[in-house]
Tab-separated table of C-alpha atoms and ligand atoms in Angstrom:
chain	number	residue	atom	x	y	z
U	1	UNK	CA	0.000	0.000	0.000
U	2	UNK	CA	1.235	3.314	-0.854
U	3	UNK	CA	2.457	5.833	2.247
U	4	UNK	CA	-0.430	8.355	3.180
U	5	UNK	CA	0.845	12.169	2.651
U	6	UNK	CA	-0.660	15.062	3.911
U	7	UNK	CA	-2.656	16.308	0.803
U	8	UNK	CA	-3.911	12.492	0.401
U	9	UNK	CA	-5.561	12.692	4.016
U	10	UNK	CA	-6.636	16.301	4.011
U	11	UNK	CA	-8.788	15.233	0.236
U	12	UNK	CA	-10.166	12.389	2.044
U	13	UNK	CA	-14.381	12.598	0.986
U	14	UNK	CA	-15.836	10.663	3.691
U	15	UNK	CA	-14.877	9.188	7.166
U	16	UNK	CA	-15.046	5.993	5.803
U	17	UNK	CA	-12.492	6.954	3.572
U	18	UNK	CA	-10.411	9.047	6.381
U	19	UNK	CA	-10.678	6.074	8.782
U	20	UNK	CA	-9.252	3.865	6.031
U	21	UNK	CA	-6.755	6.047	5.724
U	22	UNK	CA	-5.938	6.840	9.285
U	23	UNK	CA	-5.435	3.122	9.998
U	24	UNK	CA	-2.531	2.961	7.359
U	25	UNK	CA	-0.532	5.460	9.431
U	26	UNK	CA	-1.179	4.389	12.549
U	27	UNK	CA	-3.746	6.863	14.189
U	28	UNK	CA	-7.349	6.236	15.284
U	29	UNK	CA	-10.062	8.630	15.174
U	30	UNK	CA	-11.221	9.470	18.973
U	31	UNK	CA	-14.767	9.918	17.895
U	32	UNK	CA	-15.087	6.342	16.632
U	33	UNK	CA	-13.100	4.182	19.128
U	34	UNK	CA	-14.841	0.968	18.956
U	35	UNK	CA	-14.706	0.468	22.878
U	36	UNK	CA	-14.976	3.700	25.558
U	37	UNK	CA	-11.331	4.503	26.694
U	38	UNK	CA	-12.902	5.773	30.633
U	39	UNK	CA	-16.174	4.910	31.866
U	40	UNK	CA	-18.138	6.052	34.826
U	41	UNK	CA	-17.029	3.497	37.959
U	42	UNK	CA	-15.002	0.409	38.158
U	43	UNK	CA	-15.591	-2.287	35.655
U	44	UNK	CA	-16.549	-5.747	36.774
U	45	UNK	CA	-13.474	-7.164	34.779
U	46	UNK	CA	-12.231	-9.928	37.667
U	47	UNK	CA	-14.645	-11.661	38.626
U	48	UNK	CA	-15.038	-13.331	42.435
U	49	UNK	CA	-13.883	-16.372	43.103
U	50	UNK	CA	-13.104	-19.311	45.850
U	51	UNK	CA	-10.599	-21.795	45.602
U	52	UNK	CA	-10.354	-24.550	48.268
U	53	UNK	CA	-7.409	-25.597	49.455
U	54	UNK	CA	-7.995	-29.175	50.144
U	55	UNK	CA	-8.284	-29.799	46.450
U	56	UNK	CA	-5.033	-27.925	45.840
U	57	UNK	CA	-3.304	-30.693	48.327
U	58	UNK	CA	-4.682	-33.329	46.241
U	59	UNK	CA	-3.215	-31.674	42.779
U	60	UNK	CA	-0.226	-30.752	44.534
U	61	UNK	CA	0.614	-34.029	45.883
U	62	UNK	CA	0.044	-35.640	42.385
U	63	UNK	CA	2.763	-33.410	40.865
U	64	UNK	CA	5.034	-34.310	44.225
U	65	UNK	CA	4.852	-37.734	42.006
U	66	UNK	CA	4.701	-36.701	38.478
U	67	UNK	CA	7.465	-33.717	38.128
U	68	UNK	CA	10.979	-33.916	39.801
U	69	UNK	CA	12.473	-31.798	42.465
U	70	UNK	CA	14.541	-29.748	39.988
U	71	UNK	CA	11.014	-27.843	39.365
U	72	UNK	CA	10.426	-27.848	43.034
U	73	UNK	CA	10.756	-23.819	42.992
U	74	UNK	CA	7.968	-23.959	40.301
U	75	UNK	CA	5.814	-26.979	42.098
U	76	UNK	CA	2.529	-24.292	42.720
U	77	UNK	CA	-0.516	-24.227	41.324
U	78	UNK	CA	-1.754	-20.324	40.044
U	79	UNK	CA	-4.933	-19.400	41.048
U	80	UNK	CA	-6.232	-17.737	37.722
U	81	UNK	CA	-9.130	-15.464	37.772
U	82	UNK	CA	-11.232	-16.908	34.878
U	83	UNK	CA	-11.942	-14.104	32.850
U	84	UNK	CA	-11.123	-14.180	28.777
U	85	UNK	CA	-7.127	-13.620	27.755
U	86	UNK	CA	-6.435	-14.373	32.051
U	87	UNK	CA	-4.269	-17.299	32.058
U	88	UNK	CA	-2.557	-15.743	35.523
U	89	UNK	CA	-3.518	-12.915	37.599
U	90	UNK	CA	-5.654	-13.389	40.490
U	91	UNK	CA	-6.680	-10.210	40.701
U	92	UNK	CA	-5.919	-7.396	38.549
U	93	UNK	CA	-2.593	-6.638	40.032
U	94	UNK	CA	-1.530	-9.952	42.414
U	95	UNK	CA	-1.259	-13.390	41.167
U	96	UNK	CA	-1.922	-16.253	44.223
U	97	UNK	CA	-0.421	-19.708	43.857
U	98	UNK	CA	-0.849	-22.696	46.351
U	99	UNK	CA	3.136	-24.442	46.302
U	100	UNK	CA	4.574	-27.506	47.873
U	101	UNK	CA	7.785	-29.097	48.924
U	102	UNK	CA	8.709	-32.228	49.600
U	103	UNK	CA	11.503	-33.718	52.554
U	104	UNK	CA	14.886	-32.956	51.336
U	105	UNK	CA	14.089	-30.520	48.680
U	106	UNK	CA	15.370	-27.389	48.348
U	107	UNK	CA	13.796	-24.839	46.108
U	108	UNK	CA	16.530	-22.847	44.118
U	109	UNK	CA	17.164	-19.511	45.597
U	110	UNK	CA	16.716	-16.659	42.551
U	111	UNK	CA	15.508	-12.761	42.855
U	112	UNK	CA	13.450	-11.492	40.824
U	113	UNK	CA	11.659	-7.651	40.862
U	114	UNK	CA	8.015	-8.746	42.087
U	115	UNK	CA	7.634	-8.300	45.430
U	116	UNK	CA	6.506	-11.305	47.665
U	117	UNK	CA	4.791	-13.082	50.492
U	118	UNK	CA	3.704	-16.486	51.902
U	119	UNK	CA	1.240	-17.842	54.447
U	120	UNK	CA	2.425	-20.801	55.345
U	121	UNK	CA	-0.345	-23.486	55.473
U	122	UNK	CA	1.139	-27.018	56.686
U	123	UNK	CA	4.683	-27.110	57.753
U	124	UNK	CA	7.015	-29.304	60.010
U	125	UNK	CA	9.832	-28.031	62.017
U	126	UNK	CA	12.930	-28.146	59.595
U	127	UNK	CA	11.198	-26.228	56.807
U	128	UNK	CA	12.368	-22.678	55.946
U	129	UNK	CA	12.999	-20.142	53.928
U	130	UNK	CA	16.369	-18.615	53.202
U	131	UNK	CA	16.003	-14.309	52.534
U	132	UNK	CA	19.818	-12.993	51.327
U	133	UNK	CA	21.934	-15.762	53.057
U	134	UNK	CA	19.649	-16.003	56.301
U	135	UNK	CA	17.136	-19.025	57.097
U	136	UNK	CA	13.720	-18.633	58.576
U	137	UNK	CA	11.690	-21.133	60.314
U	138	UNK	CA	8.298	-21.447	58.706
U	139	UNK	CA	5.276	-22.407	60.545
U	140	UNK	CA	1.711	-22.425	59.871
U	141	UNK	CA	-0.002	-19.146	60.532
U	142	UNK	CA	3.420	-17.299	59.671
U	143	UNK	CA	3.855	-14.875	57.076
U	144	UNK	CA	7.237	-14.510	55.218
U	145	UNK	CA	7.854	-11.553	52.884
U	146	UNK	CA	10.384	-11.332	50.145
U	147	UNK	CA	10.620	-7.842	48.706
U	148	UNK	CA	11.774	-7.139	45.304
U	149	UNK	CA	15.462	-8.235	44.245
U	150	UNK	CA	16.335	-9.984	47.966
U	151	UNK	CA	17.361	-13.465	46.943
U	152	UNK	CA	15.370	-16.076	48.239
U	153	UNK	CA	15.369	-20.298	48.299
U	154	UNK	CA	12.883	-22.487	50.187
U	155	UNK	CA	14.185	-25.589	52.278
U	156	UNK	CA	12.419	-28.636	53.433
U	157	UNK	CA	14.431	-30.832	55.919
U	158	UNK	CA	11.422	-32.302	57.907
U	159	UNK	CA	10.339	-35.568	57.305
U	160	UNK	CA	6.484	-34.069	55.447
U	161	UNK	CA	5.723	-31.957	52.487
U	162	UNK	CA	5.413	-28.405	53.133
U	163	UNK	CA	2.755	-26.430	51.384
U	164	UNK	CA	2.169	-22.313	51.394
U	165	UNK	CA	0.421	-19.878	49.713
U	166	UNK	CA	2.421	-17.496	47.525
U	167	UNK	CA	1.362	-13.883	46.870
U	168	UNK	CA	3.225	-11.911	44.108
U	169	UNK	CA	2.559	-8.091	42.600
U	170	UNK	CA	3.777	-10.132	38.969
U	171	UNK	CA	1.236	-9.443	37.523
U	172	UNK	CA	1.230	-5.702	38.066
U	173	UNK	CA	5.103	-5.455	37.297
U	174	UNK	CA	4.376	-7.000	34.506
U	175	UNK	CA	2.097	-3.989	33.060
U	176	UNK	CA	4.174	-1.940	33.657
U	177	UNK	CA	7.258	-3.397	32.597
U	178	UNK	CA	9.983	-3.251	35.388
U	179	UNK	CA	10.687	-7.108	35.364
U	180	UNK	CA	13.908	-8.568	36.575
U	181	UNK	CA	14.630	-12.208	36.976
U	182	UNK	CA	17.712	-14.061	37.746
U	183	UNK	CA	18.917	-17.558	39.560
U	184	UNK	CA	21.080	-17.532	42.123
U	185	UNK	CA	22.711	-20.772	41.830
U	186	UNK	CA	23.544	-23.188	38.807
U	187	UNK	CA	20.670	-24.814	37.276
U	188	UNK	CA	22.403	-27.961	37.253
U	189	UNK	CA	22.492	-27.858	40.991
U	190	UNK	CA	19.131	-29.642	42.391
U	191	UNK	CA	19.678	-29.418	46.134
U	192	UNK	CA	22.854	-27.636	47.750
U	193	UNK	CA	26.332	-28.690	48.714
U	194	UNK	CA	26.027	-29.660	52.896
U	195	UNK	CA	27.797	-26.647	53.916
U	196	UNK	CA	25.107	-24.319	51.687
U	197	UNK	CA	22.162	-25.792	53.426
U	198	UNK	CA	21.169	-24.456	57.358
U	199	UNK	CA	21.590	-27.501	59.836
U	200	UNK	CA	18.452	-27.939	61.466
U	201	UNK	CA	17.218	-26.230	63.974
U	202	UNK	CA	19.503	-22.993	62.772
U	203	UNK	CA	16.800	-21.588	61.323
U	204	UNK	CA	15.787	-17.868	63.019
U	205	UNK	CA	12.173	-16.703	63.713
U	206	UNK	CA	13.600	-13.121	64.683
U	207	UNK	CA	13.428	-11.644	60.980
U	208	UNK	CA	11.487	-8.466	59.397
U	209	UNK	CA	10.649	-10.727	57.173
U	210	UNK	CA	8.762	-12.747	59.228
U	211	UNK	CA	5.214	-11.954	60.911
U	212	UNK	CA	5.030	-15.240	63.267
U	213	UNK	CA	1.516	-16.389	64.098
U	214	UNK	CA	2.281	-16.327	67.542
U	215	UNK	CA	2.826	-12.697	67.442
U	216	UNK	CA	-0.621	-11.777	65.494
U	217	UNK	CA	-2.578	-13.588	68.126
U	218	UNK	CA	-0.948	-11.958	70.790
U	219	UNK	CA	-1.624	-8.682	69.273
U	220	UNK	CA	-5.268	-9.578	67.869
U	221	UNK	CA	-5.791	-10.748	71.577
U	222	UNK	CA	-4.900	-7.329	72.865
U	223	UNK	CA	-7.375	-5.231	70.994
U	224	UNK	CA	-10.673	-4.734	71.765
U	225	UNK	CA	-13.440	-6.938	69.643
U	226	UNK	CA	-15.070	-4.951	66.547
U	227	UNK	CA	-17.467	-6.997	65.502
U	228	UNK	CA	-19.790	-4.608	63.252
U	229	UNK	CA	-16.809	-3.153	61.063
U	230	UNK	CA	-15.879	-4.568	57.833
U	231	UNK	CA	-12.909	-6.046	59.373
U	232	UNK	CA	-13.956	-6.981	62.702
U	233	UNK	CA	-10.679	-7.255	64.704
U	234	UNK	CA	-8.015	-6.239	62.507
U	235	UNK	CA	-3.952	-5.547	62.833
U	236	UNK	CA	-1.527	-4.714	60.009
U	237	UNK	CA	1.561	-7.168	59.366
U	238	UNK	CA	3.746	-3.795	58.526
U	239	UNK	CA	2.791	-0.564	56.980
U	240	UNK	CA	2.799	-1.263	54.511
U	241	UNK	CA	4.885	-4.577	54.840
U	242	UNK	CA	5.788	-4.439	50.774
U	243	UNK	CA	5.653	-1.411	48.598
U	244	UNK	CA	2.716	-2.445	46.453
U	245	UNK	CA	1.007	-4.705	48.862
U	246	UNK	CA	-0.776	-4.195	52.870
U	247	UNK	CA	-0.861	-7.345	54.737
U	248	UNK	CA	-3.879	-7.446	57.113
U	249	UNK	CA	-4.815	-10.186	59.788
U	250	UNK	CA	-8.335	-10.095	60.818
U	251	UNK	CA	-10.091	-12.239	63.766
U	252	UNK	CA	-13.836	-13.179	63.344
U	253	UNK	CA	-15.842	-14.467	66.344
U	254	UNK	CA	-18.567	-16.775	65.682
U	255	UNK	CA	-21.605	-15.734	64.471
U	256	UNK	CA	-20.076	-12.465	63.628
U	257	UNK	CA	-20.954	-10.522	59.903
U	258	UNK	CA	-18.610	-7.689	59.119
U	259	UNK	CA	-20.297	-4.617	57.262
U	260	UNK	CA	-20.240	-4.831	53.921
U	261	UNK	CA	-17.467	-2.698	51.849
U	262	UNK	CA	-16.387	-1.737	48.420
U	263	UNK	CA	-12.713	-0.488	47.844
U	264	UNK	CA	-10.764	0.740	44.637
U	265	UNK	CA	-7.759	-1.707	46.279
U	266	UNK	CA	-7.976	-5.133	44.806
U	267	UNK	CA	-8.202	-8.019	48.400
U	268	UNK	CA	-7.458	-11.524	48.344
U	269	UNK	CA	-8.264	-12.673	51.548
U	270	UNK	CA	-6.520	-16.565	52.814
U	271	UNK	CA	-8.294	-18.731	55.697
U	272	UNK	CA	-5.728	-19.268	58.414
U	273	UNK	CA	-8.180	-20.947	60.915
U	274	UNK	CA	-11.620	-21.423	61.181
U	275	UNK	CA	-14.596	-21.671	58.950
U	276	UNK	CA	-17.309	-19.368	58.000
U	277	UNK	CA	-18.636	-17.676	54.151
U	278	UNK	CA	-17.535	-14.845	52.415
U	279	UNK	CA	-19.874	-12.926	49.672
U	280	UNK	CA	-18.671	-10.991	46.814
U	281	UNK	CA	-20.990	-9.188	45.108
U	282	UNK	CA	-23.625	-11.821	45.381
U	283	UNK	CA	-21.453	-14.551	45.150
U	284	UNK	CA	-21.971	-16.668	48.530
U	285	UNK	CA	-18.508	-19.031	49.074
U	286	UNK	CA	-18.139	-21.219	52.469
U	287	UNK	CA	-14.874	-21.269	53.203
U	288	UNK	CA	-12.609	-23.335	55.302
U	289	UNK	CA	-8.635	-23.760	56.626
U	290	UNK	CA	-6.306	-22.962	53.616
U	291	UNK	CA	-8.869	-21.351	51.115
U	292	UNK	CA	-8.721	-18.809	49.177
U	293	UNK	CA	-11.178	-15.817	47.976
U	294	UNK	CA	-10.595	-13.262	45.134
U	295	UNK	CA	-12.489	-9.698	45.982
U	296	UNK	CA	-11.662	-7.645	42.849
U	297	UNK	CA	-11.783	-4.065	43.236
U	298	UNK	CA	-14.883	-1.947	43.507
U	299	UNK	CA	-17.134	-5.664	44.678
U	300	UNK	CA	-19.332	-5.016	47.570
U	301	UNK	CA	-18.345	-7.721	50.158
U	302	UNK	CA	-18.611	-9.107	53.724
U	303	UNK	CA	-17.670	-11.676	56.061
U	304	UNK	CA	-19.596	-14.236	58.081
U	305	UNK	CA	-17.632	-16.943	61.037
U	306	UNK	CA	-19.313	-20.424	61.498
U	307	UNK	CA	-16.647	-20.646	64.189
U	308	UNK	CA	-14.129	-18.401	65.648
U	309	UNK	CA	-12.069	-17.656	62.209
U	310	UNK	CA	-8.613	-15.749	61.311
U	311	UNK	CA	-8.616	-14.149	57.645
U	312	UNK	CA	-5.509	-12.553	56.287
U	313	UNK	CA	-5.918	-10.150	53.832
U	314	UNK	CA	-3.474	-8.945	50.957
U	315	UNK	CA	-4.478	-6.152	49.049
U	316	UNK	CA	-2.940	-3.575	46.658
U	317	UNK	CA	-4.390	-0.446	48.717
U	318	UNK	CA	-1.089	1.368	49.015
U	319	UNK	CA	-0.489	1.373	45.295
U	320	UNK	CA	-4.020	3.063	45.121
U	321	UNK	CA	-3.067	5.350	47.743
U	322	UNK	CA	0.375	6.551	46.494
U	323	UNK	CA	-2.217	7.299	43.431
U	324	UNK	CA	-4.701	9.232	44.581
U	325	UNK	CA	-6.939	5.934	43.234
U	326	UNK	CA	-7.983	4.615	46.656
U	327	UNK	CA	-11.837	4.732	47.543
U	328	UNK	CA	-13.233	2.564	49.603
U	329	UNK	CA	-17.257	2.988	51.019
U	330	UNK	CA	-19.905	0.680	52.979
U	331	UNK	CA	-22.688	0.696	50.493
U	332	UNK	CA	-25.781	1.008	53.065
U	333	UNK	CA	-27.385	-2.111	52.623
U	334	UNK	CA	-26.437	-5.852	53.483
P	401	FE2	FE1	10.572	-16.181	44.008
């Protein structure tokens, strides 16, 4: 086709003509976008979703048998949100995964820009996680952050498989474009020489990278119950423990329902104990130990306990913050 020049476009007769002509040199007319480029509120792109962590044990401890420990560092299973073109993202800007571990493995330590975070779900003493050279205990209930470009590796010297939840911002470093990956030891090498591993029992639970369990109780057991909120009893792990990301732990006592909310910030919320429902816009999902809800931003939703129930939160609120983008209202009605 021939190049456009000025005098062709200006003697364009109709739009047809113009917009045929436009397209060959790469501009659009703003009066005739096919889709709106802003619209009036939120969209309802990600949808709400539950995934249960019982049947991520099952899948997890089939690919324990069916793919070797050299993927062990890649042994998780993403938690898409199952909208068209989403093959990753859990939300708009966080991607969840559910990983495991199995005795003697050792996940390969790498950095990458993403920042990240795990709630450790079933662990046995002699399973940690090494952040730039130092090893941290994990246990259940614990929380384990490694900001972007500290070099991390994931060790399992207990005699069970260890499995956590993972948290990344990926998916919103991949929009816009800052990503940095890179391993930290030779592909080649599986699981490290003796002397690169911790000894057991060397492994510290005095870290900032660490939020023990033991410690949220203690502080969710020193504040004062507010059960008609939207987060009942809440604390922060950090302020904001990563850049992109606020880390929340909230206590529900039975029988409690937490006001109903709507927020600009993206949530994923993770069972640590208990049982009880969660609804997103509409969408009722029961929830137990280990599960997982998505509560994309801008959906109306609340909290019910069946029995006494701990629900961390992860949510992108400080990147709407350091925005201006960050909303958040209790729409009057249940
Ligand atoms: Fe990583």
């Amino acid at each position: 086709m021939s190049p456009q020049s000025p005098s062709d476009l200006a003697r364009s007769g109709s739009l047809q003509e113009l917009y045929g002509k436009l397209g060959e040199v790469g501009m659009g007319a703003g009066w005739n976008k096919p889709t709106p480029s802003l619209w009036p509120e939120p969209r309802k792109t990600f949808v709400p979703v539950h995934w249960q962590y019982e049947l991520a044990r099952g899948a997890l401890d089939a690919a324990g048998r069916l793919i070797n420990t050299e993927l062990a560092e890649r042994r998780n299973l993403i938690l898409f949100n199952p909208v068209e073109g989403n093959p990753y993202a859990t939300v708009r800007t966080l991607v969840a995964a559910y990983q495991m571990i199995m005795p003697g493995e050792w996940a390969r330590a790498h950095r990458h820009t993403p920042n990240a975070l795990r709630l450790i779900l079933d662990a046995e003493p002699g399973t940690y996680t090494e952040v730039d050279g130092v090893a941290i205990a994990m246990e259940p209930g614990d929380v384990l952050l490694t900001p972007n470009w500290s070099t991390h590796g994931h060790g399992n010297r207990s005699k069970s498989c260890a499995y956590w939840l993972d948290v990344l911002d990926a998916p919103l470093v991949q929009m816009l474009e800052p990503m940095f990956f890179e391993s930290a030891e030779d592909e080649t090498d599986a699981v490290p020489d003796d002397g690169a591993e911790p000894p057991p029992g060397a492994a510290t639970r005095n870290s900032p990278f660490v939020f023990t369990l033991q410690e949220t109780l203690r502080r969710l057991g020193a504040l004062k119950p507010e059960p008609n909120g939207p987060f009942a009893t809440q604390i922060e792990l950090g302020h904001p423990a990563l850049s992109t990301a606020a880390l929340y732990m909230m206590r529900l006592a039975p029988d409690v329902r937490t006001a109903p909310f709507r927020t600009t910030a993206n949530n994923i919320y993770a069972v640590v104990e208990g049982a009880g429902a969660t609804t997103v816009d509409g969408a009722r999902f029961e929830w137990r130990r280990g599960d997982v809800i998505a509560a994309p931003a801008w959906r109306p939703h609340w909290h019910e306990a069946s029995r006494e129930a701990i629900l961390f939160r992860v949510t992108d609120e400080p990147v709407m913050q350091r925005f201006g983008w960050w909303r958040e209202e209790c729409p009057a009605t249940h």
